[in-house]
CSV table of C-alpha atoms and ligand atoms in Angstrom, one decimal:
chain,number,residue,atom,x,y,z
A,1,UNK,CA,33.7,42.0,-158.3
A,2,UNK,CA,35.3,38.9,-159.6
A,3,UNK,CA,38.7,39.2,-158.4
A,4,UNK,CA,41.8,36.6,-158.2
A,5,UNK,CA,41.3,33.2,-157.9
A,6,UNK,CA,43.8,31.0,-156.0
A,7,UNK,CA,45.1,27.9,-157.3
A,8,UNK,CA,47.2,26.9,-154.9
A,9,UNK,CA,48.2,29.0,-152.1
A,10,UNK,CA,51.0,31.2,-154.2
A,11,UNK,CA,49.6,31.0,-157.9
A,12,UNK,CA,46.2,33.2,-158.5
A,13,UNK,CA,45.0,33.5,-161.5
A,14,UNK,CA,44.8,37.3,-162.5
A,15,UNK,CA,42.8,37.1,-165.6
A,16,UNK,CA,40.0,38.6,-167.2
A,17,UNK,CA,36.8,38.5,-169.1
A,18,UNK,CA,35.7,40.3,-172.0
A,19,UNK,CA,32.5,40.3,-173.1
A,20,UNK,CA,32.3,43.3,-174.8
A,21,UNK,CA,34.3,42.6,-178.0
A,22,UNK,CA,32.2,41.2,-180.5
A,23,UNK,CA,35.2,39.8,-182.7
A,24,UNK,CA,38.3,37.9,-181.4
A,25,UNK,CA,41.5,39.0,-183.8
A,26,UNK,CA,38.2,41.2,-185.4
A,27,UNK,CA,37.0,38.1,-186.9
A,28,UNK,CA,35.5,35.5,-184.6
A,29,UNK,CA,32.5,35.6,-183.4
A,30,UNK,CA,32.2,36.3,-179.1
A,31,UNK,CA,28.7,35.7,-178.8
A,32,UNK,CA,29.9,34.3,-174.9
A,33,UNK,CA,32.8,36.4,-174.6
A,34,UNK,CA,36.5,35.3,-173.8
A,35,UNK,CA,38.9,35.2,-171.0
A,36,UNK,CA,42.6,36.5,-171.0
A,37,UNK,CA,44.2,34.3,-168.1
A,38,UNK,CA,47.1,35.8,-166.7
A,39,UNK,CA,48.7,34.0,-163.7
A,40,UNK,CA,50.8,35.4,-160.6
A,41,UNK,CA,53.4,33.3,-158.2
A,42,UNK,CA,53.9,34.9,-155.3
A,43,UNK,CA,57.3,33.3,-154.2
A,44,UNK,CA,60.4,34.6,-152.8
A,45,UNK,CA,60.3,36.1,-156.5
A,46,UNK,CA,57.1,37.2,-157.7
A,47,UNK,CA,56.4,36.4,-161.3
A,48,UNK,CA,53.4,36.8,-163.5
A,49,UNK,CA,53.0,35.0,-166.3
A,50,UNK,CA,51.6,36.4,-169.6
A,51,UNK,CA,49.4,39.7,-169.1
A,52,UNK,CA,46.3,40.3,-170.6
A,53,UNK,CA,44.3,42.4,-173.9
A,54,UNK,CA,44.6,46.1,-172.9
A,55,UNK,CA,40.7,47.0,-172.6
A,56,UNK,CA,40.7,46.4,-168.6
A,57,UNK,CA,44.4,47.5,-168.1
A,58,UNK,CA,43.2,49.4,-165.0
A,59,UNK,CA,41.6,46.5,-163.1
A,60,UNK,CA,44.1,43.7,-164.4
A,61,UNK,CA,46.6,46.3,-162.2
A,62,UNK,CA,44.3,46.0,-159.3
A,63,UNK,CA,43.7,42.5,-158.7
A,64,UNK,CA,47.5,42.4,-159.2
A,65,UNK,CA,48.4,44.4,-156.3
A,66,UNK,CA,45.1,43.6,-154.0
A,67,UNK,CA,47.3,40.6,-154.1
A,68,UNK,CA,50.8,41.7,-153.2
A,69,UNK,CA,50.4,45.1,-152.2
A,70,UNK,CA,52.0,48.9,-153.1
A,71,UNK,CA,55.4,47.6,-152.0
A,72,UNK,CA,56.2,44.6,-153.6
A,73,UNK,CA,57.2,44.3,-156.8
A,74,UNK,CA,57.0,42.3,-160.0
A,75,UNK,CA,60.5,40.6,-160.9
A,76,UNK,CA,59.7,38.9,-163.4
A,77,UNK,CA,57.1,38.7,-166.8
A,78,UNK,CA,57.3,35.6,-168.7
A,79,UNK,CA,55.9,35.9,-172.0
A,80,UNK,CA,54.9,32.2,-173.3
A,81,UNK,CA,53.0,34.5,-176.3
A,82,UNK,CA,53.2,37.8,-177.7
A,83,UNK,CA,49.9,38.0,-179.4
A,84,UNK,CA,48.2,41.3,-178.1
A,85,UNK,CA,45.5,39.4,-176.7
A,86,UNK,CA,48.3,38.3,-173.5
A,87,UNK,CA,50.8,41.2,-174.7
A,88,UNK,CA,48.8,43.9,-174.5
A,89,UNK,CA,48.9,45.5,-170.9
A,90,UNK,CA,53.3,44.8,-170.5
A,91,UNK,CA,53.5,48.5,-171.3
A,92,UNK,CA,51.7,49.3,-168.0
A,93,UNK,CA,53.2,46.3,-166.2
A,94,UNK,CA,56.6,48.1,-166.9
A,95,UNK,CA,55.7,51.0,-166.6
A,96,UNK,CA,54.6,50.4,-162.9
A,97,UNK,CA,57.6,47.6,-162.5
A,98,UNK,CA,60.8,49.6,-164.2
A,99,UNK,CA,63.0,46.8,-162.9
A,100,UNK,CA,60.9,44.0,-164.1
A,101,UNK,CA,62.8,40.9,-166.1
A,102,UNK,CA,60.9,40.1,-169.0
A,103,UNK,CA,61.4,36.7,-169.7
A,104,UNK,CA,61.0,35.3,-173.1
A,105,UNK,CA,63.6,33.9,-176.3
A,106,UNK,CA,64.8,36.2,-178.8
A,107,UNK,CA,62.0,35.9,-181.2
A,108,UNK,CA,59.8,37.2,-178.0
A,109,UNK,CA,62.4,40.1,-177.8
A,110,UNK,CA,62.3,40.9,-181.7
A,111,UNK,CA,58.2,41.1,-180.8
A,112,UNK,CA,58.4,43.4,-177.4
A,113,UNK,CA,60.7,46.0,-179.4
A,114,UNK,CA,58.4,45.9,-183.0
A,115,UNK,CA,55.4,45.9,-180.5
A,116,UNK,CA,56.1,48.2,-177.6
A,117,UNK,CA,59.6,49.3,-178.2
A,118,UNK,CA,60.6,48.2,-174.8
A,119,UNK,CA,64.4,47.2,-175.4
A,120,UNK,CA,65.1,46.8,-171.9
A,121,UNK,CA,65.5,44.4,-169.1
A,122,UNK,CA,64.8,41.3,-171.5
A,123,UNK,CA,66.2,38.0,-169.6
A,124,UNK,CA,66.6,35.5,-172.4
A,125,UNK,CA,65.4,31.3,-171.8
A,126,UNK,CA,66.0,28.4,-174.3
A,127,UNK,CA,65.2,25.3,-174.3
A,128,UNK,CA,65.0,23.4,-170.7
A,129,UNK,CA,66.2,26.7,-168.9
A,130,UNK,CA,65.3,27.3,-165.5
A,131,UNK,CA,63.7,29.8,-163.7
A,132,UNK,CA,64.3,30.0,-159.9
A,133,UNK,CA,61.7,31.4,-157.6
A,134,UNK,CA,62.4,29.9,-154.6
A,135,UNK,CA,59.9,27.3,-154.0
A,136,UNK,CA,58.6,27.4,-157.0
A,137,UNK,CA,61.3,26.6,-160.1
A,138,UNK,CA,59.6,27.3,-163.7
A,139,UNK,CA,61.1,25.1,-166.6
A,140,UNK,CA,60.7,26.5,-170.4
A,141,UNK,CA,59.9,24.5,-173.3
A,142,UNK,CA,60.0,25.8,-176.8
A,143,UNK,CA,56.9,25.4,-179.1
A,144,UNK,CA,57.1,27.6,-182.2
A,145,UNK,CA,53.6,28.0,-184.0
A,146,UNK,CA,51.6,27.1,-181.2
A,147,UNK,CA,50.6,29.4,-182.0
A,148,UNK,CA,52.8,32.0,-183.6
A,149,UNK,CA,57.2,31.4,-183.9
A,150,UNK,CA,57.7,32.5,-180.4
A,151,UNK,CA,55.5,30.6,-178.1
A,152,UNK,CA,56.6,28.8,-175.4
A,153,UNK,CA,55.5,27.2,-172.2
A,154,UNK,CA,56.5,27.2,-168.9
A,155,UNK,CA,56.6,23.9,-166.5
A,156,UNK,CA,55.9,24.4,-162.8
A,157,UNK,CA,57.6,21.6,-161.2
A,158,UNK,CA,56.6,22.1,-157.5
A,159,UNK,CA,52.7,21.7,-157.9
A,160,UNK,CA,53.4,20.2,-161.9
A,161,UNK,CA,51.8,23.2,-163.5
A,162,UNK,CA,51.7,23.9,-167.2
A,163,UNK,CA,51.4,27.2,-168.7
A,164,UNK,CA,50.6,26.6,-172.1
A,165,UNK,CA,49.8,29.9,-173.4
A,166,UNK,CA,47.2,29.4,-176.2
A,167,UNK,CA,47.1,25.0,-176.3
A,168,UNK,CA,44.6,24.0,-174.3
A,169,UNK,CA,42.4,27.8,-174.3
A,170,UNK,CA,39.2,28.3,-175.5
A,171,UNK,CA,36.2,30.9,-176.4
A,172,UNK,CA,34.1,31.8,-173.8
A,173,UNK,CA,34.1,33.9,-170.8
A,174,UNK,CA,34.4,32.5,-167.5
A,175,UNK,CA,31.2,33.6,-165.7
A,176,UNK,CA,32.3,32.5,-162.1
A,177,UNK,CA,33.8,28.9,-162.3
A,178,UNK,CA,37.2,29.6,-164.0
A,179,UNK,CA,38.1,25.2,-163.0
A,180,UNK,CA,37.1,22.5,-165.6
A,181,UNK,CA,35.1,20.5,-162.7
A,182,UNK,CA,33.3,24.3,-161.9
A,183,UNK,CA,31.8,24.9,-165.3
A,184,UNK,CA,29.7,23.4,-168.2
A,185,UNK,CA,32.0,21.1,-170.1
A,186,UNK,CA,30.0,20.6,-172.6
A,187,UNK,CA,29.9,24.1,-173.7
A,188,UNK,CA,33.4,24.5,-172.9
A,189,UNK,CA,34.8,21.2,-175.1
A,190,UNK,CA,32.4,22.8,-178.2
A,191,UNK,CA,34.0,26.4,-177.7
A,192,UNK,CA,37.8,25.1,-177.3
A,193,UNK,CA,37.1,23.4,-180.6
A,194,UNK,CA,36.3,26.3,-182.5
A,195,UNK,CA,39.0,28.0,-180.7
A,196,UNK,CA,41.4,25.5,-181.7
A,197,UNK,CA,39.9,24.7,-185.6
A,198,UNK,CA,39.8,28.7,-186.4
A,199,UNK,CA,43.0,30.2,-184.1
A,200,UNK,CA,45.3,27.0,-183.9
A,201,UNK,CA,44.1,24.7,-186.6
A,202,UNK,CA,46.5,25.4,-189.2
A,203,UNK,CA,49.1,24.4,-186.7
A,204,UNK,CA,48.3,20.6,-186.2
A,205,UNK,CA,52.1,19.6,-187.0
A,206,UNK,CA,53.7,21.9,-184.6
A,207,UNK,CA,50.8,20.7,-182.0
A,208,UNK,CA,52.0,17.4,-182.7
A,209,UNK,CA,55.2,18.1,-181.9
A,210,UNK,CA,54.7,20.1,-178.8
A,211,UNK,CA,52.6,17.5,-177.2
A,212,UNK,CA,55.3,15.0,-178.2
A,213,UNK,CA,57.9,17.3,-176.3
A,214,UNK,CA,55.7,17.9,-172.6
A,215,UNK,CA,54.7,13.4,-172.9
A,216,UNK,CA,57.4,12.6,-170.5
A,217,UNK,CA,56.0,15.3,-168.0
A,218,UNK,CA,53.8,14.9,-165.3
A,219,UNK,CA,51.2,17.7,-165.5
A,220,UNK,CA,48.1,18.1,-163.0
A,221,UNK,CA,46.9,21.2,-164.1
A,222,UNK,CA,47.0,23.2,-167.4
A,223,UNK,CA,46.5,26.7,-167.2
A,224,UNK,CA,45.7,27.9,-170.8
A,225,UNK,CA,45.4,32.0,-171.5
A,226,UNK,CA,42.1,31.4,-172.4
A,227,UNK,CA,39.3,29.7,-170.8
A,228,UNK,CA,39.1,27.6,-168.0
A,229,UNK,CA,41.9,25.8,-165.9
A,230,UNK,CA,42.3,22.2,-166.3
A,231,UNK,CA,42.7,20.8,-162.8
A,232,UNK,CA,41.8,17.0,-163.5
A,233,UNK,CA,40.5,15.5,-166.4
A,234,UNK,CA,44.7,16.3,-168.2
A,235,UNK,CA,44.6,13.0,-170.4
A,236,UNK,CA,41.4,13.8,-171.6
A,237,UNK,CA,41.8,17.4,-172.6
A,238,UNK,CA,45.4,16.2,-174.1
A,239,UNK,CA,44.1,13.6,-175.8
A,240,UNK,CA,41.4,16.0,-177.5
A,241,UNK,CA,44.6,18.0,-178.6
A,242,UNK,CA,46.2,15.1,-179.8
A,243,UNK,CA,43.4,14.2,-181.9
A,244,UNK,CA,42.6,17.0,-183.1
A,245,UNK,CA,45.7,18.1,-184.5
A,246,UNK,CA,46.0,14.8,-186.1
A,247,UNK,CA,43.0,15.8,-188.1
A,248,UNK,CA,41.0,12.6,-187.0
A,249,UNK,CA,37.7,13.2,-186.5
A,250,UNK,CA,34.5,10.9,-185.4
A,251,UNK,CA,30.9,9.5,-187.7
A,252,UNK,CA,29.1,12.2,-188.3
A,253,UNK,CA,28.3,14.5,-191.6
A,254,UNK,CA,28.4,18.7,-192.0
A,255,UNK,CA,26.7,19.8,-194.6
A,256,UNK,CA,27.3,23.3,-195.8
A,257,UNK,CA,25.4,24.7,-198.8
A,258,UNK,CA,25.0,28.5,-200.2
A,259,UNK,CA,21.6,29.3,-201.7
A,260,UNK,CA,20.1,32.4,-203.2
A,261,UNK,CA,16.7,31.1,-203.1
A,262,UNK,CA,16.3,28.0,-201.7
A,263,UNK,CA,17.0,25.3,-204.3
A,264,UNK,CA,20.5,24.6,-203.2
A,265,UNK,CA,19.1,24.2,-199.9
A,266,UNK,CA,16.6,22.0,-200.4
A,267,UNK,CA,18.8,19.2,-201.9
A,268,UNK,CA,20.8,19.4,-198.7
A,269,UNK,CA,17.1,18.7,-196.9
A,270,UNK,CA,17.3,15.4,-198.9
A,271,UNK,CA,21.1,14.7,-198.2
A,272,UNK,CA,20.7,14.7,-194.9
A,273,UNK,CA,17.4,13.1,-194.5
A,274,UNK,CA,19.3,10.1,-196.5
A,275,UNK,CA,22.2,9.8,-194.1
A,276,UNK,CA,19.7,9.6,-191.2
A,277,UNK,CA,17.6,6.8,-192.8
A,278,UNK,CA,21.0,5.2,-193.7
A,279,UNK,CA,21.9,5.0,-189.4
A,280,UNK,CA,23.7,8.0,-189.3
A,281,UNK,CA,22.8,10.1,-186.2
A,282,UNK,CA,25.6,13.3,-185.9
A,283,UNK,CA,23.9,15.8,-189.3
A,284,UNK,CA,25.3,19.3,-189.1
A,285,UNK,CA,23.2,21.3,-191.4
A,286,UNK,CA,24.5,24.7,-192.4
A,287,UNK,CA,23.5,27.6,-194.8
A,288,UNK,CA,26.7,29.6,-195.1
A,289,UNK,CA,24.8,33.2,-195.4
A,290,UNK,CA,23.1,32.6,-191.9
A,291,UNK,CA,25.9,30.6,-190.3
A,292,UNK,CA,29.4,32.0,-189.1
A,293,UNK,CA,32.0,30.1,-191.1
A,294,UNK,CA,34.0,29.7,-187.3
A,295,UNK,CA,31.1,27.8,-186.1
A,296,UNK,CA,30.8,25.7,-189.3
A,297,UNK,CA,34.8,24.6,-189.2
A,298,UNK,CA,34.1,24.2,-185.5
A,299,UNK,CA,32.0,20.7,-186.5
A,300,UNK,CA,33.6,20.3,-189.6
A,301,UNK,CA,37.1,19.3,-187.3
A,302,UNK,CA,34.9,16.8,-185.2
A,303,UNK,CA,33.1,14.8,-188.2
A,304,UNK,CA,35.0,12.9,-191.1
A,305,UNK,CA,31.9,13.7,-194.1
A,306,UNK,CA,31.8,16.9,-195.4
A,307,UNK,CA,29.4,17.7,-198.0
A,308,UNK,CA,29.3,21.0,-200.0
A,309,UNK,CA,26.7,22.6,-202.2
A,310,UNK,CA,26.5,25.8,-203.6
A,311,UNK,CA,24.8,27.7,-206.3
A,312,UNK,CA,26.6,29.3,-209.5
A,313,UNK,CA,26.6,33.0,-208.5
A,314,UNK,CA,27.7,35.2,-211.5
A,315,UNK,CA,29.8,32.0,-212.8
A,316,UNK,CA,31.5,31.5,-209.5
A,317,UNK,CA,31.0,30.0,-205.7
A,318,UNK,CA,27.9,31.5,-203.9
A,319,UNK,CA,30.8,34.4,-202.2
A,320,UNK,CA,30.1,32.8,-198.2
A,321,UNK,CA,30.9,29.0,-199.4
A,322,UNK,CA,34.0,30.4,-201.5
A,323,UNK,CA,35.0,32.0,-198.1
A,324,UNK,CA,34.3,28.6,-196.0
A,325,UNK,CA,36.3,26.7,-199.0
A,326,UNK,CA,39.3,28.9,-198.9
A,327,UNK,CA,39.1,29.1,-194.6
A,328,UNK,CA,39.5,25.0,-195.4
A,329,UNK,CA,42.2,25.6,-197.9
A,330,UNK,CA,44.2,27.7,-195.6
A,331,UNK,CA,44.0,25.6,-192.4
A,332,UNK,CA,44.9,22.4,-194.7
A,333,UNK,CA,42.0,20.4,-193.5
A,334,UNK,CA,42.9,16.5,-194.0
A,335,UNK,CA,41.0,13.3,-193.6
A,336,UNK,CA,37.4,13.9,-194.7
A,337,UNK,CA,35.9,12.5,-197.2
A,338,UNK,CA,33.8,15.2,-199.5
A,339,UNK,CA,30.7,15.2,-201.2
A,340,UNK,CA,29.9,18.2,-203.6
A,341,UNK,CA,26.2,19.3,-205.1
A,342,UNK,CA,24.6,22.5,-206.7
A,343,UNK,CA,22.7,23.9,-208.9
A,344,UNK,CA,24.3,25.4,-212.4
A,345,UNK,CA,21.4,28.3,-213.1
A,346,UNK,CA,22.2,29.8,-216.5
A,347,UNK,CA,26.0,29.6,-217.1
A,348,UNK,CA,27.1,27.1,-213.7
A,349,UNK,CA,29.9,28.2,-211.5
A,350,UNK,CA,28.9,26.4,-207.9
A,351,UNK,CA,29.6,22.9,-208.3
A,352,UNK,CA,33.0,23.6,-211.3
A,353,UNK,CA,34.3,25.5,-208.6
A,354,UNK,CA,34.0,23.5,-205.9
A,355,UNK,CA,35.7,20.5,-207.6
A,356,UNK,CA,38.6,22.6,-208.6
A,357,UNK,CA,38.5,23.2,-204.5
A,358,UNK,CA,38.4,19.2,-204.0
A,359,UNK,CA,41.5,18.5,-206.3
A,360,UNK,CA,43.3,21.4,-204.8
A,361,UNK,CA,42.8,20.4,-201.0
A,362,UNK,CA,43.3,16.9,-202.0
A,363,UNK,CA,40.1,15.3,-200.6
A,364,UNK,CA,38.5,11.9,-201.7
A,365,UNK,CA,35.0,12.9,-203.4
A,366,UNK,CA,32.4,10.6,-202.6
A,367,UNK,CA,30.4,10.4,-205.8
A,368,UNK,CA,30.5,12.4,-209.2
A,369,UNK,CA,28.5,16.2,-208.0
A,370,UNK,CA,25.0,16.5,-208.1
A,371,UNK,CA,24.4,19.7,-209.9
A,372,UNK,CA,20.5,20.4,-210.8
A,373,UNK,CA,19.7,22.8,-213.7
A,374,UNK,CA,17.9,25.2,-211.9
A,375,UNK,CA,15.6,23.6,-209.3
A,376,UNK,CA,16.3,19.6,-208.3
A,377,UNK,CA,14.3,17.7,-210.5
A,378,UNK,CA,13.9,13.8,-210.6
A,379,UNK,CA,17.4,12.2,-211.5
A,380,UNK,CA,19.0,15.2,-209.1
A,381,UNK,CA,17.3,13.9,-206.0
A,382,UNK,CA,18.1,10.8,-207.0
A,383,UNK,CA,21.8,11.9,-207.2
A,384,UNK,CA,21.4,13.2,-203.5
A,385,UNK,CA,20.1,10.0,-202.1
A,386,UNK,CA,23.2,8.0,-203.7
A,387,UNK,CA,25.6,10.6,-202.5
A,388,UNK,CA,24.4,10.0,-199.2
A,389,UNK,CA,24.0,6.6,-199.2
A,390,UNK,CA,27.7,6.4,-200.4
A,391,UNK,CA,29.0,9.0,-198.0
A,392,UNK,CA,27.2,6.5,-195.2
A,393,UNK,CA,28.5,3.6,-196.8
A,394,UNK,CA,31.9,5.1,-196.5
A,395,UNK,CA,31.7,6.3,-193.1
A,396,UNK,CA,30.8,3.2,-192.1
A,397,UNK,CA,33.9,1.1,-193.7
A,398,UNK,CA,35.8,3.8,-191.7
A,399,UNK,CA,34.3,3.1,-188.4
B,1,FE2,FE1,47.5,33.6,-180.0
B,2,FE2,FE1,45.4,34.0,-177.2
């Protein structure tokens, strides 16, 4: 059994994995699961920070007290995040503890009573407050929307540990190394993308400014509520953060298209053939039927081109590009320059819709849209070829 893992000789994590849910929220694709970190410092106080999604209440409990026994007790819960995900086993953690504090700020409280109805015992924090364990002394910082009003994160200024709640997490399940030097990083840096473009993305101001508020510390491990813990390697996984929430993003192209029967497609197969014989070497290609739209805005956050194409479906967007284009709208994607292509069948409805999308999220377009009768005929491939060329050109002048 996988059961607690110390990180230093009083903190364990206490988390665990699911790999049985197929969608996070009921929306993301799992296909490697998740983790729900949970942390326990066993001090002259004990406290436990964040709990974990309800499915595995029963052995959450028991790695909890293989750890500190039937007689001791829990004093205190903080509660960085109230999401269910982290909130959803404090009904058996008071249950089990009646005397427990739970510590959080009053928008946490609002949460545990609309939540759980657990009206009790709450031991409010603001800004800077300090929590005293005995060797260990936890110090909370506010950071609203990372990534719901009341998230906060707690400072650990013996061993300089931060407990950032959701910042830092990531998809996948931690199958034995839970430490970023014990597991595949480049699986893990892909899956904390899409973790942060779908779940946090929308956010990248309040990330700003919550990075700009923990600068001054000094932090040697991160210890996220999902994925795994950041034990070296900080500036690089903050600097990821800081770049990503900025919206900046690196020389590459995704091109998304919807296509009922293959014409659509097939003038993305001469987009990105163009972009390769004009130097560029990261192409995303993606048909939005086959593809999850999570793993689509996953490389859409790393690459600065972003070309669309859709076919006119009963006068409108083919329906899974009209759900990518909204997923954009609502996340407030910046900084990419757009390219948009289609074909217009017998009354159009692809590409006019996906130009209304362009002025509404505010988004250079590279060249006028390509849009092809039915199938792409001479000057249409043409039209592909200079889109990419210009979209190169472009990325290039950017570089
Ligand atoms: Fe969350
Ligand atoms: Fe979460």
């Amino acid at each position: 059994m996988f059961n607690s893992v110390s990180i230093t000789d009083q903190i364990y994590w206490v988390g665990i994995n699911d790999r049985r849910t197929a969608l996070f929220e009921n929306l993301w694709p799992l296909d490697h699961g998740v983790a729900y970190n949970s942390y326990l410092i066993v001090d002259e106080k004990i406290a436990l920070v964040d709990t974990v999604d309800a499915g595995q209440t029963s052995e959450y409990l028991g790695k909890i007290k293989k750890i500190i026994g039937s007689d001791r007790k829990i004093d205190y819960l903080i509660v960085n995040h109230m999401e269910p995900d982290h909130s959803g086993t404090m009904q058996a953690i008071v249950e089990l503890y009646p005397d427990i504090k739970i510590v959080g700020n009053p928008k946490t409280f609002d949460m545990i009573q609309n939540f759980y109805g657990i009206t009790e015992n709450h031991y409010s924090v603001k800004e800077g407050d300090i929590l005293d364990l005995g060797q260990h002394k936890l110090k909370f910082y506010m950071t609203p929307m990372v990534h719901w009003p009341e998230t906060m994160m707690a400072y650990e200024e013996t061993n300089h540990i931060l407990f950032s709640g959701d910042a830092f997490g990531s998809f996948g399940a931690l199958d034995g190394g839970i430490f970023n030097d014990e597991v595949d990083m480049h699986f893990f840096e892909e899956e904390m993308r899409r973790y942060y473009s779908n779940i946090v993305g929308k956010y990248g101001a309040t990330v700003q400014a919550a990075l700009k508020k923990l600068s001054s510390l000094e932090i040697r491990t991160i210890c996220s509520t999902h994925g795994p813990i950041w034990r070296n390697d900080i500036a690089t996984i903050v600097s990821l953060y800081d770049q990503w929430s900025k919206y900046e993003a690196e020389e590459g192209v995704v091109i998304v298209y919807g296509t009922m029967y293959g014409n659509t497609g097939k003038m993305a197969e001469t987009i990105g053939r163009t972009l390769s014989e004009e130097g560029i070497k990261n192409i995303k290609i993606y048909d939005a039927s086959k593809t999850h739209a999570s793993f689509i805005l996953r490389d859409i956050w790393k690459y600065k081109g972003l070309i669309i194409g859709s076919c006119a479906y009963n006068t409108a967007m083919f329906p899974p590009v009209q759900n990518l284009t909204d997923k954009l709208i609502h996340v407030g994607l910046k900084n990419r320059i757009l390219g948009i292509f289609g074909t217009y069948s017998w009354n159009g409805g692809g590409v006019s819709n996906l130009m209304k999308f362009a002025e509404q999220i505010k988004l250079p377009v590279v060249t006028e849209p390509v849009e092809a009768k039915c199938a792409a005929c001479g000057n249409d491939i043409d039209g592909c070829m200079e889109m990419a060329k210009q979209m190169a050109k472009k990325l290039r002048e950017q570089a």
